PDB file of C-alpha atoms and ligand atoms in Angstrom:
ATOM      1  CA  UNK A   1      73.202 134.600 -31.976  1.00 57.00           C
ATOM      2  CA  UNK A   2      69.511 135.653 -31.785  1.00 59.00           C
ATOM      3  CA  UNK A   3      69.692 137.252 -35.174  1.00 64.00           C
ATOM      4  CA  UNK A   4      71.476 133.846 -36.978  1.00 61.00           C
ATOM      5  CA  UNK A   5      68.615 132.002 -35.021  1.00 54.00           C
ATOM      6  CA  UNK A   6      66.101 134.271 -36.219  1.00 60.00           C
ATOM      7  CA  UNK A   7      66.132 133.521 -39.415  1.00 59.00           C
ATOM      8  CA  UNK A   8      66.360 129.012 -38.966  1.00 58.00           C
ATOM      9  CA  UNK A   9      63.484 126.844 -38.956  1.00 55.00           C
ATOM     10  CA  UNK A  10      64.797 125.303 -35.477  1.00 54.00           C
ATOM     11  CA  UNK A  11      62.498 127.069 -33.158  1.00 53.00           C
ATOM     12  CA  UNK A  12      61.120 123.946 -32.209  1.00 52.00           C
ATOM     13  CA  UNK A  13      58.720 125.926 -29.255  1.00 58.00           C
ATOM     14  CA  UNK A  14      57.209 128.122 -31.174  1.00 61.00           C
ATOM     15  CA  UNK A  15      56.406 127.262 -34.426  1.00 64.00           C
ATOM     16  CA  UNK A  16      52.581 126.706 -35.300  1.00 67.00           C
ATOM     17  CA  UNK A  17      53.405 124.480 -38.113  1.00 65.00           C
ATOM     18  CA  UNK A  18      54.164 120.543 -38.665  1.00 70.00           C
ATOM     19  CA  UNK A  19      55.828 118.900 -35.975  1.00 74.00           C
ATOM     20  CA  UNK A  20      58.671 119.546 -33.406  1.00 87.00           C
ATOM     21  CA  UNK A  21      62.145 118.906 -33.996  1.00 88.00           C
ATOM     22  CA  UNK A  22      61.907 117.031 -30.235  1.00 91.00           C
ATOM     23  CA  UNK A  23      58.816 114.576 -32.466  1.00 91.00           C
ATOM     24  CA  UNK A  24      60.625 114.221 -35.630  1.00 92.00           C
ATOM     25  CA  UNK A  25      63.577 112.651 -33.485  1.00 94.00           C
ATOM     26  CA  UNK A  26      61.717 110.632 -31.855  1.00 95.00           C
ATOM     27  CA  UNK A  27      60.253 109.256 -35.040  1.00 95.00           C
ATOM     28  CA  UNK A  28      63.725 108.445 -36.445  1.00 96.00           C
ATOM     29  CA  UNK A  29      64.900 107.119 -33.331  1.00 97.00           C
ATOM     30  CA  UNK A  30      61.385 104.289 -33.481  1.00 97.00           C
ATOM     31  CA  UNK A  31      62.316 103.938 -37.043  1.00 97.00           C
ATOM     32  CA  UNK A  32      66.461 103.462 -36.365  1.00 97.00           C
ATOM     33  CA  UNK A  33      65.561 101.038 -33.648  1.00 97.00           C
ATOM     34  CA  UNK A  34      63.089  98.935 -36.158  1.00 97.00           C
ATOM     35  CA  UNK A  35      65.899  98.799 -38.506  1.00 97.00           C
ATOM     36  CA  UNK A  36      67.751  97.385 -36.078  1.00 97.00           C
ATOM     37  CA  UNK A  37      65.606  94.864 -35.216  1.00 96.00           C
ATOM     38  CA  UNK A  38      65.026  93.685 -38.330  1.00 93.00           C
ATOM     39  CA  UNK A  39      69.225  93.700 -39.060  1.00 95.00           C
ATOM     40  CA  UNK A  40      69.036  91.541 -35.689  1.00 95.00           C
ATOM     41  CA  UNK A  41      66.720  88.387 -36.655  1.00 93.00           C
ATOM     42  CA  UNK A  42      68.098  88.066 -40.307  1.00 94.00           C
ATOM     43  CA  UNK A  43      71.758  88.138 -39.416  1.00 96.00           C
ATOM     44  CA  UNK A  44      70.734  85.598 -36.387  1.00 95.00           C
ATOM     45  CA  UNK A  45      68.476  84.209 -39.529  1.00 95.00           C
ATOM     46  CA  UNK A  46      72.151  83.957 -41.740  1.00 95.00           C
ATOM     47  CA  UNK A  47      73.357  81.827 -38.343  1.00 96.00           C
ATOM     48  CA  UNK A  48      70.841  79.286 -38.344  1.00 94.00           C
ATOM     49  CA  UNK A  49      71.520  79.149 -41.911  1.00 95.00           C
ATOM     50  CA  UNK A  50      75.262  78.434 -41.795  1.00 96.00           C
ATOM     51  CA  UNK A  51      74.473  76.072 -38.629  1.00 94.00           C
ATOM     52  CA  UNK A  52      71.877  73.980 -41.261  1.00 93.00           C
ATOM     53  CA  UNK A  53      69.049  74.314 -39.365  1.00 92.00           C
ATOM     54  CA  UNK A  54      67.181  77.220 -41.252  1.00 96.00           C
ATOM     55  CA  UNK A  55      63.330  77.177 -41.436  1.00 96.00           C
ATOM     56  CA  UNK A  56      63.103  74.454 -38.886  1.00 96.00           C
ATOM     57  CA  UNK A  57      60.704  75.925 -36.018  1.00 97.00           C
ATOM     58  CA  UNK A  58      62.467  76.185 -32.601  1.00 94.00           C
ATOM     59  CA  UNK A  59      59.558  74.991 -31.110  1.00 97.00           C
ATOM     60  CA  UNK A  60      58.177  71.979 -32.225  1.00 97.00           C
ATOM     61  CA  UNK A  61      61.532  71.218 -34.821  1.00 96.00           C
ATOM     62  CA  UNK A  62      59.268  70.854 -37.515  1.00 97.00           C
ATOM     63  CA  UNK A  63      59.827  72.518 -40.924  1.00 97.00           C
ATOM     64  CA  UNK A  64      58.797  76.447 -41.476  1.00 97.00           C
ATOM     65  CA  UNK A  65      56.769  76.851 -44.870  1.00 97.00           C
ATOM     66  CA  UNK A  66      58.643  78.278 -47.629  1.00 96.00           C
ATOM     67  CA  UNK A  67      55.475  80.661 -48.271  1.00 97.00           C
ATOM     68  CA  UNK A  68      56.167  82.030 -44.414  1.00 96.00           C
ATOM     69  CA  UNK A  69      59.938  82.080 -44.801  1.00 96.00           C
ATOM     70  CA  UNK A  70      59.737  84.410 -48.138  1.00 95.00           C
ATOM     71  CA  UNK A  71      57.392  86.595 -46.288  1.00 95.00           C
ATOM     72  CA  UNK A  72      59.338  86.702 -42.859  1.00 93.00           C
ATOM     73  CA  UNK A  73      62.441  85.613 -43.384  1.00 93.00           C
ATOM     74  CA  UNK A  74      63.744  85.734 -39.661  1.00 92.00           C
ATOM     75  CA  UNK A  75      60.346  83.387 -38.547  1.00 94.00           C
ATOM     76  CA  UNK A  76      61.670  80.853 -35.683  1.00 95.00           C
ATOM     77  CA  UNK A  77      58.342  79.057 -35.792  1.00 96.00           C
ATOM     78  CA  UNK A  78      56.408  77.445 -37.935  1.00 97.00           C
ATOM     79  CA  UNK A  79      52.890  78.685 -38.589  1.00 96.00           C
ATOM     80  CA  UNK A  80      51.022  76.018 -35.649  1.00 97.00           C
ATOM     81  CA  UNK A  81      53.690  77.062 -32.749  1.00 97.00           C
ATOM     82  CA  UNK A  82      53.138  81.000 -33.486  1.00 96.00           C
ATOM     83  CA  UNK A  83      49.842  80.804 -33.014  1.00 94.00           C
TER      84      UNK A  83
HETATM   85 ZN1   ZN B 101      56.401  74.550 -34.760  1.00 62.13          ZN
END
């Protein structure tokens, strides 16, 4: 086992260069869990949509501008009520 390990770039403790393996997952995990996110408030984005009330802020119930929807699609408020 120490001789097929030898040989692999996994020794995570020891090596000088780049970043840990322990980092780099934590990196995809941020990066997983962003996706996610974003996956999150467009298919609630798709509900208000199918419901008919799409770009209309939550807040104030006042339309979202089109120049803020194309640029953040899953926006809930207009520009005022995020503010
Ligand atoms: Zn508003």
């Amino acid at each position: 086992m120490q001789a097929a390990s030898r040989d692999t770039n996994a020794d995570d403790e020891h090596d000088p260069e780049g970043a840990t393996i322990a980092f780099e997952r934590q990196q995809l995990a941020a990066v997983l869990e962003s996706a996610e996110a974003t996956q999150r408030r467009l298919e609630e984005a798709l509900a208000r949509h199918a419901r008919g009330d799409y770009g209309r802020c939550r807040s104030c119930g006042g339309p979202i501008a089109p120049g803020r929807l194309e640029a953040r699609p899953g926006a809930t408020l207009c520009i005022d009520c995020a503010r």
